[in-house]
Structure formats: structure tokens, C-alpha cells
Coordinates of C-alpha atoms in Angstrom, one line a residue:
Chain O
M14 CA 246.4 31.6 48.0
A15 CA 246.4 35.0 46.6
K16 CA 245.2 37.7 48.9
D17 CA 243.0 40.5 47.5
I18 CA 243.8 44.0 48.4
S19 CA 240.1 45.1 48.5
R20 CA 238.8 48.4 49.6
R21 CA 237.6 46.6 52.7
N22 CA 241.1 45.4 53.5
F23 CA 242.5 48.9 52.8
L24 CA 239.9 50.6 55.0
R25 CA 240.3 47.9 57.7
G26 CA 244.0 48.5 57.8
G27 CA 243.8 52.2 57.6
L28 CA 241.1 52.6 60.2
A29 CA 242.7 50.1 62.4
A30 CA 246.0 51.9 62.3
A31 CA 244.1 55.1 63.1
A32 CA 242.6 53.4 66.1
G33 CA 246.0 52.1 67.2
V34 CA 247.4 55.6 67.0
A35 CA 244.6 56.7 69.2
A36 CA 246.3 54.5 71.8
S37 CA 243.3 52.3 72.5
P38 CA 244.6 49.0 73.7
I39 CA 241.1 47.4 73.4
I40 CA 240.8 47.8 69.7
L41 CA 242.4 45.3 67.4
P42 CA 241.7 44.8 63.6
T43 CA 240.0 41.6 62.6
A44 CA 243.0 40.9 60.4
A45 CA 245.3 41.1 63.3
Q46 CA 243.1 38.7 65.2
A47 CA 243.4 36.2 62.4
A48 CA 247.1 36.7 62.1
S49 CA 247.6 36.0 65.8
G50 CA 245.6 32.8 65.3
R51 CA 242.9 33.8 67.7
E52 CA 240.2 33.9 65.1
L53 CA 238.8 30.4 64.8
C54 CA 237.3 28.9 61.7
T55 CA 235.6 25.5 61.0
L56 CA 236.1 23.3 58.0
L57 CA 233.4 20.8 57.0
D58 CA 234.4 18.0 54.6
L59 CA 231.1 17.0 53.2
S60 CA 232.4 13.9 51.6
K61 CA 232.8 12.5 55.1
C62 CA 229.4 13.3 56.4
I63 CA 227.1 10.2 56.7
G64 CA 224.0 12.2 57.9
C65 CA 223.8 10.5 61.3
E66 CA 222.8 13.8 63.0
E67 CA 224.9 13.1 66.0
C68 CA 225.9 16.7 65.8
V69 CA 222.3 17.8 65.8
S70 CA 221.5 15.7 68.9
A71 CA 224.5 16.9 70.8
C72 CA 223.7 20.6 70.0
R73 CA 220.1 20.2 71.1
E74 CA 221.1 18.3 74.2
Q75 CA 223.6 21.0 75.2
W76 CA 221.7 24.2 74.3
Q77 CA 218.0 23.6 74.0
P78 CA 217.6 23.8 77.9
T79 CA 219.2 27.3 77.7
V80 CA 216.4 28.6 75.6
P81 CA 213.5 29.7 78.0
D82 CA 209.9 28.8 77.6
P83 CA 207.6 31.8 76.9
V84 CA 205.3 33.4 79.4
S85 CA 201.7 32.5 79.3
P86 CA 199.6 34.2 78.2
M87 CA 201.9 35.7 75.6
P88 CA 201.6 39.5 75.0
R89 CA 199.6 40.3 71.9
P90 CA 201.8 42.7 69.9
F91 CA 200.4 45.8 68.5
P92 CA 199.5 46.2 65.6
A93 CA 197.9 42.8 65.1
K94 CA 199.9 42.2 61.9
V95 CA 203.1 41.6 64.0
P96 CA 203.5 37.8 64.1
V97 CA 203.8 35.9 67.3
Q98 CA 206.3 33.2 66.8
D99 CA 206.1 30.4 69.3
W100 CA 208.2 27.2 68.9
S101 CA 208.0 26.1 72.4
G102 CA 205.4 23.5 71.5
R103 CA 207.6 22.2 68.7
K104 CA 210.9 21.7 70.3
D105 CA 211.2 18.3 68.6
V106 CA 211.6 19.9 65.2
S107 CA 215.1 19.1 64.1
D108 CA 214.9 19.3 60.3
R109 CA 215.3 23.1 60.2
L110 CA 216.6 26.0 62.2
T111 CA 214.3 27.0 65.1
P112 CA 214.9 29.0 68.3
Y113 CA 215.3 25.6 70.0
N114 CA 217.4 24.0 67.2
F115 CA 220.6 25.7 66.1
L116 CA 221.7 23.0 63.7
Y117 CA 220.1 20.7 61.2
V118 CA 221.4 18.4 58.4
E119 CA 220.2 18.9 54.8
H120 CA 219.9 15.4 53.2
L121 CA 220.4 15.6 49.4
D122 CA 220.5 13.6 46.3
V123 CA 222.7 15.7 44.1
P124 CA 222.5 15.1 40.3
H125 CA 226.1 15.2 39.1
K126 CA 227.6 13.8 35.9
G127 CA 224.6 11.5 35.2
Q128 CA 224.5 10.1 38.8
E129 CA 222.5 10.9 41.9
I130 CA 225.1 11.4 44.7
E131 CA 224.0 11.3 48.3
L132 CA 225.2 14.3 50.2
H133 CA 224.5 15.5 53.8
V134 CA 225.1 19.1 54.7
P135 CA 225.1 20.3 58.3
R136 CA 223.7 23.8 58.4
R137 CA 224.0 26.4 61.0
C138 CA 225.2 30.0 61.3
M139 CA 228.1 30.8 59.0
H140 CA 229.7 33.2 61.5
C141 CA 230.6 35.8 58.9
L142 CA 233.8 37.9 59.1
N143 CA 231.8 41.1 59.0
P144 CA 228.3 40.0 60.0
P145 CA 225.5 42.4 59.1
C146 CA 223.4 40.8 61.9
A147 CA 225.8 42.1 64.5
D148 CA 226.9 45.3 62.7
L149 CA 223.4 46.5 62.2
C150 CA 221.8 45.5 65.5
P151 CA 220.6 48.8 67.0
F152 CA 221.1 47.7 70.6
G153 CA 224.4 45.8 70.5
A154 CA 222.7 42.5 71.1
G155 CA 224.4 41.0 68.0
R156 CA 228.0 40.5 68.9
V157 CA 231.3 39.4 67.3
E158 CA 233.9 37.9 69.6
N159 CA 237.6 38.1 68.8
N160 CA 237.6 34.3 68.3
G161 CA 235.3 34.8 65.3
V162 CA 232.1 33.7 67.0
V163 CA 229.0 35.7 66.1
H164 CA 226.3 35.5 68.7
I165 CA 223.2 37.2 70.1
D166 CA 223.0 38.2 73.7
P167 CA 219.5 36.9 74.9
E168 CA 219.6 39.3 77.8
V169 CA 219.7 42.3 75.5
C170 CA 217.9 41.2 72.3
L171 CA 214.4 42.6 71.9
G172 CA 213.4 40.2 69.1
G173 CA 212.8 42.8 66.3
A174 CA 214.3 40.3 63.9
K175 CA 216.4 42.9 62.0
C176 CA 219.3 40.5 62.3
K177 CA 217.3 37.9 60.3
T178 CA 216.2 40.4 57.8
V179 CA 219.8 41.5 56.9
C180 CA 221.3 38.0 57.2
P181 CA 221.7 36.6 53.7
W182 CA 220.8 33.1 54.9
K183 CA 218.1 34.3 57.4
I184 CA 219.7 32.2 60.1
P185 CA 218.4 33.8 63.4
Q186 CA 215.1 32.5 64.6
R187 CA 212.6 34.3 66.9
Q188 CA 210.9 33.0 70.0
S189 CA 208.2 35.3 71.1
G190 CA 207.2 35.7 74.8
V191 CA 210.7 35.6 76.2
G192 CA 213.3 38.2 77.0
I193 CA 213.7 41.7 78.2
Y194 CA 211.0 43.2 76.0
L195 CA 208.5 41.7 78.4
D196 CA 209.8 44.2 81.0
I197 CA 209.6 47.3 78.8
M198 CA 206.6 47.7 76.4
P199 CA 205.7 44.2 75.3
E200 CA 202.7 45.2 73.2
L201 CA 204.4 48.2 71.5
A202 CA 208.0 47.3 70.9
G203 CA 210.0 44.1 70.6
N204 CA 208.7 40.6 70.1
G205 CA 210.9 38.1 71.9
V206 CA 214.5 37.0 71.4
M207 CA 216.4 35.9 68.3
F208 CA 218.4 32.6 68.8
K209 CA 221.0 31.0 66.6
C210 CA 224.2 29.0 66.8
H211 CA 227.0 30.6 68.9
R212 CA 229.4 27.8 68.1
C213 CA 229.4 26.7 71.7
L214 CA 231.0 30.0 72.8
P215 CA 230.8 29.1 76.6
L216 CA 232.7 25.9 75.9
V217 CA 235.2 27.4 73.4
E218 CA 236.0 30.1 76.0
K219 CA 237.0 27.3 78.3
G220 CA 239.3 25.8 75.7
Q221 CA 236.8 23.0 74.7
Q222 CA 235.6 22.2 71.2
P223 CA 232.1 22.9 69.9
R224 CA 229.8 20.0 70.5
C225 CA 229.1 19.3 66.8
V226 CA 232.9 19.1 66.2
E227 CA 233.5 17.0 69.3
V228 CA 230.8 14.3 68.8
C229 CA 231.1 13.7 65.1
P230 CA 232.0 10.0 64.5
E231 CA 233.4 10.8 61.1
Q232 CA 235.4 13.9 62.0
V233 CA 233.6 15.9 59.4
Q234 CA 234.5 19.1 61.0
S235 CA 237.8 20.5 62.2
I236 CA 238.4 23.8 63.9
G237 CA 241.5 26.0 64.1
P238 CA 243.0 29.4 63.3
R239 CA 241.5 30.8 60.1
E240 CA 244.7 30.9 58.1
Q241 CA 245.4 27.3 58.9
I242 CA 241.9 26.2 58.0
L243 CA 241.9 28.1 54.8
A244 CA 245.1 26.4 53.7
Q245 CA 243.5 23.0 54.6
A246 CA 240.4 23.9 52.7
E247 CA 242.3 24.8 49.6
A248 CA 244.4 21.6 49.7
L249 CA 241.3 19.5 50.2
A250 CA 239.3 21.4 47.5
R251 CA 242.1 20.9 45.0
A252 CA 242.1 17.2 45.7
K253 CA 238.3 17.1 45.3
A254 CA 238.4 19.0 42.0
T255 CA 241.0 16.5 40.7
E256 CA 239.0 13.5 41.8
D257 CA 236.0 15.1 40.1
G258 CA 237.9 15.3 36.9
A259 CA 238.2 19.1 37.0
S260 CA 241.3 21.3 37.0
P261 CA 242.8 21.8 40.5
D262 CA 242.7 25.5 39.6
K263 CA 238.9 25.3 39.8
W264 CA 239.1 24.4 43.5
Q265 CA 237.1 27.5 44.6
D266 CA 234.1 25.9 42.9
Y267 CA 234.2 23.2 45.5
V268 CA 234.4 25.6 48.5
Y269 CA 231.5 27.4 50.1
G270 CA 231.9 30.2 52.8
L271 CA 235.3 31.5 51.6
T272 CA 234.0 34.6 49.8
E273 CA 230.3 34.5 50.5
N274 CA 229.1 37.6 52.3
G275 CA 232.6 38.9 52.2
G276 CA 234.0 35.8 53.9
T277 CA 232.9 33.6 56.8
T278 CA 234.5 31.4 59.4
T279 CA 232.6 28.3 58.3
I280 CA 234.1 26.7 55.2
Y281 CA 232.5 23.8 53.4
V282 CA 234.3 21.6 50.9
S283 CA 232.2 19.4 48.7
P284 CA 233.0 16.5 46.3
M285 CA 231.2 18.3 43.5
P286 CA 230.9 22.0 42.6
F287 CA 228.6 23.9 44.9
A288 CA 226.5 25.1 42.0
A289 CA 225.2 21.5 41.9
V290 CA 224.7 21.4 45.7
A291 CA 222.8 24.7 45.7
A292 CA 220.5 23.5 42.9
A293 CA 219.8 20.3 44.8
I294 CA 219.0 22.2 48.0
E295 CA 216.6 24.5 46.1
Q296 CA 214.9 21.5 44.6
N297 CA 214.7 19.8 48.0
H298 CA 213.1 22.9 49.5
A299 CA 210.6 23.3 46.7
A300 CA 209.6 19.6 46.9
S301 CA 209.1 19.8 50.7
A302 CA 207.0 23.0 50.6
Q303 CA 203.5 22.0 51.5
P304 CA 200.8 23.6 49.3
G305 CA 198.5 25.8 51.2
R306 CA 200.7 26.1 54.3
G307 CA 203.2 28.7 55.3
R308 CA 204.2 32.1 54.0
A309 CA 206.4 30.7 51.2
A310 CA 203.6 28.6 50.0
R311 CA 201.2 31.5 50.0
A312 CA 203.7 33.6 48.1
K313 CA 204.1 30.9 45.6
Q314 CA 200.3 30.7 45.1
G315 CA 200.2 34.5 44.5
G316 CA 198.9 35.3 47.9
R317 CA 199.5 38.7 49.5
K318 CA 202.1 37.5 51.9
K319 CA 205.7 37.9 50.7
K320 CA 208.4 35.4 51.3
R321 CA 210.7 36.9 53.9
G322 CA 212.8 33.9 55.0
F323 CA 213.8 30.5 53.8
G324 CA 211.7 28.6 56.3
G325 CA 214.7 28.0 58.6
R326 CA 216.5 26.1 55.8
P327 CA 219.0 28.4 54.2
P328 CA 220.1 28.1 50.5
M329 CA 223.7 27.6 49.5
G330 CA 224.0 29.9 46.4
P331 CA 226.4 32.7 45.8
V332 CA 226.0 35.6 48.3
E333 CA 227.2 39.1 47.8
D334 CA 228.9 41.1 50.6
V335 CA 226.0 42.8 52.4
M336 CA 228.3 45.3 54.1
A337 CA 230.4 46.1 51.0
K338 CA 228.8 49.5 50.5
A339 CA 229.3 50.5 54.1
D340 CA 233.0 50.0 53.4
N341 CA 232.9 52.5 50.6
L342 CA 230.8 55.0 52.5
S343 CA 233.3 54.8 55.4
L344 CA 235.7 56.6 53.1
A345 CA 233.1 59.4 52.8
L346 CA 233.0 59.7 56.6
V347 CA 236.7 60.3 56.6
L348 CA 236.9 62.6 53.6
A349 CA 233.9 64.8 54.4
P350 CA 235.3 66.5 57.6
V351 CA 238.7 66.7 56.1
A352 CA 237.2 68.6 53.1
G353 CA 235.2 70.7 55.4
L354 CA 238.2 71.7 57.4
A355 CA 240.2 72.4 54.3
A356 CA 237.4 74.6 52.9
G357 CA 237.0 76.4 56.2
F358 CA 240.7 77.2 56.7
T359 CA 241.0 78.4 53.1
R360 CA 237.8 80.4 53.6
L361 CA 236.2 78.6 50.7
F362 CA 232.6 80.0 50.4
G363 CA 233.4 82.0 53.6
K364 CA 233.8 85.3 51.8
K365 CA 230.3 85.1 50.4
F366 CA 228.7 85.9 53.7
K367 CA 229.1 88.8 56.0
A368 CA 227.5 90.1 59.1
D369 CA 224.5 92.3 58.3
D370 CA 225.9 95.1 60.4
G371 CA 229.3 94.9 58.7
D372 CA 231.1 93.4 61.6
S373 CA 234.8 93.0 60.7
K374 CA 234.9 89.4 61.9
G375 CA 232.0 88.4 59.7
E376 CA 233.6 90.0 56.6
A377 CA 236.9 88.4 57.4
A378 CA 235.2 85.0 57.4
Chain N
M107 CA 220.4 92.3 64.0
S108 CA 222.9 91.0 66.4
K109 CA 226.4 91.6 65.4
H110 CA 227.1 87.9 66.3
D111 CA 224.5 86.4 64.0
Y112 CA 226.5 85.2 61.0
S113 CA 225.3 82.9 58.3
P114 CA 228.3 81.4 56.4
G115 CA 227.2 79.9 53.1
G116 CA 223.9 81.7 53.3
R117 CA 220.6 79.9 53.0
V118 CA 222.2 77.0 51.1
A119 CA 224.3 76.0 54.1
V120 CA 221.3 76.4 56.5
W121 CA 219.2 74.1 54.4
L122 CA 222.0 71.6 53.9
Y123 CA 222.6 71.5 57.6
G124 CA 218.9 71.0 58.3
I125 CA 218.6 68.3 55.6
A126 CA 221.6 66.4 56.9
I127 CA 220.2 66.4 60.4
G128 CA 216.7 65.4 59.2
L129 CA 218.1 62.5 57.1
A130 CA 220.4 61.4 59.8
L131 CA 217.6 61.3 62.4
F132 CA 215.2 59.5 60.0
S133 CA 217.7 56.9 58.9
G134 CA 219.1 56.5 62.4
F135 CA 215.7 55.9 64.1
G136 CA 214.9 53.6 61.2
Q137 CA 217.7 51.3 62.3
M138 CA 215.2 50.2 64.9
P139 CA 212.7 47.8 63.3
L140 CA 209.7 50.1 63.8
Y141 CA 208.9 51.6 60.4
N142 CA 207.5 48.4 59.0
R143 CA 205.7 47.6 62.2
Y144 CA 204.0 50.9 62.3
Y145 CA 203.1 51.1 58.6
L146 CA 205.5 53.8 57.6
T147 CA 206.7 51.5 54.8
S148 CA 203.1 51.4 53.6
V149 CA 203.0 55.2 52.9
P150 CA 203.3 55.7 49.2
G151 CA 206.9 56.6 48.3
L152 CA 208.3 55.4 51.6
G153 CA 208.4 51.6 50.9
W154 CA 212.2 51.8 50.8
S155 CA 212.3 52.8 54.5
G156 CA 211.9 49.2 55.4
N157 CA 215.2 48.4 53.7
F158 CA 217.8 48.4 56.6
I159 CA 220.7 48.4 54.2
A160 CA 219.4 51.4 52.2
L161 CA 218.7 53.2 55.5
S162 CA 222.2 52.5 56.7
E163 CA 223.7 53.9 53.5
L164 CA 221.5 57.0 53.8
H165 CA 222.8 57.4 57.4
Y166 CA 226.4 57.3 56.2
F167 CA 225.6 59.9 53.6
A168 CA 223.8 62.2 56.0
A169 CA 226.6 61.8 58.6
A170 CA 229.2 62.7 56.0
L171 CA 227.3 65.8 54.9
F172 CA 226.7 66.8 58.6
M173 CA 230.4 66.3 59.5
G174 CA 231.6 68.2 56.5
L175 CA 229.4 71.2 57.3
V176 CA 230.3 71.2 61.0
A177 CA 234.0 70.8 60.2
W178 CA 233.7 73.7 57.7
R179 CA 232.0 75.9 60.3
L180 CA 234.6 74.9 62.9
A181 CA 237.5 75.9 60.6
L182 CA 235.8 79.2 59.7
D183 CA 235.1 79.8 63.4
T184 CA 238.8 79.8 64.1
R185 CA 239.2 82.5 61.5
A186 CA 236.2 84.6 62.2
G187 CA 234.7 83.6 65.6
G188 CA 231.3 84.7 66.7
T189 CA 228.0 83.0 67.2
W190 CA 226.4 81.7 64.0
S191 CA 222.9 81.4 62.9
W192 CA 223.1 77.7 62.2
G193 CA 224.6 74.9 64.2
P194 CA 225.0 74.6 68.0
R195 CA 225.3 77.7 70.1
S196 CA 226.3 76.2 73.4
W197 CA 228.7 73.7 74.9
W198 CA 225.8 71.4 75.2
G199 CA 225.2 71.2 71.5
W200 CA 228.9 70.8 70.7
S201 CA 229.2 68.1 73.4
L202 CA 226.3 66.2 71.8
I203 CA 227.9 66.5 68.4
A204 CA 231.2 65.2 69.7
L205 CA 229.5 62.2 71.3
L206 CA 227.6 61.5 68.1
V207 CA 230.7 61.7 65.9
L208 CA 232.8 59.6 68.3
S209 CA 230.3 56.9 68.9
G210 CA 229.1 56.9 65.2
G211 CA 232.8 56.8 64.1
A212 CA 233.4 53.7 66.3
K213 CA 230.3 52.0 64.8
A214 CA 231.6 52.8 61.3
L215 CA 234.9 51.2 62.3
R216 CA 233.1 48.0 63.3
N217 CA 231.1 48.0 60.1
A218 CA 234.4 48.2 58.1
G219 CA 235.5 45.0 59.9
V220 CA 237.6 46.4 62.8
F221 CA 237.2 44.4 65.9
L222 CA 235.6 46.2 68.9
P223 CA 234.9 44.5 72.2
P224 CA 231.2 43.6 72.2
L225 CA 230.4 45.4 75.5
A226 CA 232.2 48.5 74.4
L227 CA 230.1 48.4 71.1
M228 CA 226.9 48.0 73.1
L229 CA 227.8 51.0 75.2
L230 CA 228.6 53.0 72.0
D231 CA 225.2 52.0 70.6
F232 CA 223.4 53.4 73.6
V233 CA 225.6 56.5 73.7
H234 CA 224.9 57.1 70.0
L235 CA 221.1 56.6 70.5
G236 CA 221.0 58.7 73.7
S237 CA 223.0 61.6 72.3
A238 CA 220.9 61.6 69.1
M239 CA 217.7 61.8 71.0
A240 CA 219.1 64.5 73.2
F241 CA 220.3 66.4 70.1
M242 CA 216.9 66.0 68.5
F243 CA 215.0 67.3 71.5
S244 CA 217.5 70.1 72.1
G245 CA 217.2 71.1 68.5
L246 CA 213.4 71.1 68.6
V247 CA 213.4 73.2 71.7
S248 CA 215.9 75.6 70.2
L249 CA 213.9 75.8 67.0
F250 CA 210.5 76.5 68.5
R251 CA 211.2 78.4 71.6
P252 CA 210.2 82.0 71.7
R253 CA 213.1 84.2 70.8
K254 CA 214.0 87.6 69.7
K255 CA 213.2 88.3 66.0
Q256 CA 216.8 88.6 64.8
Y257 CA 217.6 85.1 65.8
L258 CA 215.0 83.8 63.3
R259 CA 217.0 85.2 60.4
G260 CA 219.2 82.7 58.8
G261 CA 218.5 80.0 61.3
L262 CA 217.0 76.6 60.7
A263 CA 213.5 78.0 60.9

């Protein structure tokens, strides 16, 4: 697989080298983590998935008890337009992402080459390589571990939902009435805690597999070092493209998560191009939207409320790299002080000022 | 006029310095999800302030401008010395700038994809936020405190 030398990779390497020179043993570039095999990645072969939802049950059984119930009565946030989001009475919901449900399965009939093909797509956090949810969290609650897991610390999160706003798939889900914001200014700032898949971080840290990987009767998912998983994904996608009557060179059309949002550690391989899968998901969501209910429905009906999320059911279309511009601007952060120093040492613009009293130092500068 | 009151770059530099600080503070505090909650995004012309990505890019721009100016002043300082009419006048101000630059630089590293231990990153977040607030309040005190007339010339005010 050809590797792109993107500006991100260039910056990553350069900045990481600078960090290394600064003799900080705790800083390692993401690329180095991947090379050392410590960054883990999952591969989902969708042609194997039978939609039994064993993964969903195992995930819920393991992690739902870790999500607390809200206080009662729940604080009323100020101003009144701030929504209180309480899923504690709907813990049984398993057909979308909620604070109490980190994984669901999208059941689809995908029109492809004149046929309707049944496809089941487990959906959860993609665990991006450079996740905007963690990068842009103002309090450090959003975190990236060196094993590639992206998670939210419920002890620190204030529930502002910024992570959801900047996530291209709107994955994190808020539960109001829980978390540290209750101890600060519950009416004026914060609104709960954001919850999402952490790929069973406590288990993975003990050397165990994520529950969804472990319990799957069809071995839909595999987990391993990213480079190894990418090689597997490419081989599998080439085979799927060939079976589908396409050129093996079109293998990337059968892969999702490889380049989306700059790359993720969740790679899907489908028996048909993902454009068809994305269209089927969109159609599925449109069909299941109940008229007159929910923000999305109101937006569709021309109401004043705008659609902010995907109703806990993320799409699967192309996604641009949210943090790409930050990469470019990082270069400005390096160049600006260098230019400033160069201008200062060469007295650029410095001769245009002088001390009002004619002080020699001022004139020299 | 004090013989130490210099103004490199004249009014342009003073204004650029003030604009850089203002933009950095606005875009920095906007990283907390408060502008939409408290209707700032409803103010005509400020709808964009609810866009966290745009705010982040503005923060980068402001930080680059700020660091460029401070670096320029530092370099000129080594040639000319003296106390200047813009920028910090004490070790306190310089210390806060150093904290801001170091913690912000580390955050920029993370945003470029460099791995930083999560707890270190959280500490950096709070150092950046705390030093920014201290810088803002110090600047406001410095700007509005009663002072001798000559110090008003060429300063931020």
C-alpha cells in the first residue's frame, strides 16, 4: 500500500523529532506507536455479520452498569433553551447510540446490481487517528491512548457536547444529571457527561479483547496492530472487489475508515462499494424518521430547530479530515516566531522608531 | 517622557499586539461551549462564533501573530534593551507568556497527531486556561490602573 507523504505526516514527523530533541521521554509520535505495533486497530468483515447483535448484548451487559443514573430532581440548566437529555428511563434502547448503549447494528437491504442484499453493520465510535473530539476538548476529558483508543473520562467531562459537535459522525451521547458539573455550577455551566465506546479500554489494558470482538459467533471483527490490520483489510477488499466483478485496484471503494476523517482505527470491509452502503443507510434513516417527532423531523418539516446530530445513528458517507487545517496552521506557529526573531535580530522595522528623548539605545533599535 | 518608554513599530505594532491578544482570548474562551448557550452566536455578525473549528483556526492565527510580535520584540530587546510601551513589563508577564506558549505549543503538537499522555494533556489544558486568565486579568489591571501620563503614550490604551 502506497503511503502518502502528506503535510500531516511531515508535520507529525518534524514536530515529533523536535519533541524528541527536547528529551521528553513521555512524548512519542503516533506513527512511532503504530510502527511499534502498540496502536491497535479493528477490522470488520461485513460479509460475515449475520446481525445477531451478540456484540450489542455483550457491550450493554459489560458497560451499561458503569453509566450512573442521574440525580433527582435534575438541575434545570440556564438558559431554558439548553436541553436536558435523560436516557435513564430508556436504557432498553439498543437500535441507536445512547449514553447507555455504545454499539448498535444497522440492518440494511442494500440495492446492488439489481438485487437487494442483506447487510448488517455494527456501529460504534470509529476511534480516529487524530480525533477532533479529544483534540478540541477544552478540559482534557477527551483522551487518546497510545493503543489507539479514544475515550472520554466521565470524572472530568462537563457534558458541554462539544465533542459531539465536532465529531463527523456525532458519536458521543449526553446523559444530563450526572458527573462533576453537579458539584460546580449545575445551572450555569455543563450539562452532564458524554458517553461513547471506549473499545473496552479497561479490558484491553489487561490484555483481553474488546467484548464485541470476543463474543462474536461469526468472527466478524479482528483486532491487531494497525499496520497488520491495514494489510489484512487491503487483501480482503481486493478479494471482495474481484468477487463483485470490479477491478482489484478499486479495493478502496470496499473499505470504510481508512481515510475518513484523516484515518481511523476501525476499518470496515464490505462485499459491495461503500457508496451503496451509505445510500442504503441514508434511506433507512429517512424511512425510520417519525413525522412530527424529534429535531430531525422538525427540521425536515421546515421548523425552527436545526438538525444537529444524526439521532445516534451515524451515516457512512465520505468524511473530510476535520483537523486538516490545524495541521497547516501548525506550520504558522513554527514560522511566525522564527520570522519575528529574524526580523528583530536584523532590526527590521526597528529603525523606524526611536525614543522620544533621543536615547541612544532606542535609536540603535 | 521616560527614557525607557520605547515603541518599536509605532502604533501599528501596538494595535497588532492588542488585536492578537483580543482574538486569542475570544477564540480561546470560545473553545468552551458557552457562546451558543449564552446567545453570543445570536448576535448579528457573530453566528460563526459557534463554529468550534473556525474558532480553533482563529486561535492558531492569533497565536502565530502574537508569537511573531513577541519574538520580534525579544530579538530587538537583545539589541536595544529598555522597557517598552507594549508587551509585558515584568517577570510575571513574561512567565505567563512562556506558560501560554509552552502549553499551547504542546496542544498544537497533539492536534498535529503527536501522541501525548492523556493526563499530561489535561494538565496542559488547565495550565493554558489558567495562565490565559491570569494574563487577561493582569493585562486589564495594567491597562486601567492609574499611572503616570507618559506610560499612556504608545501603550495598549
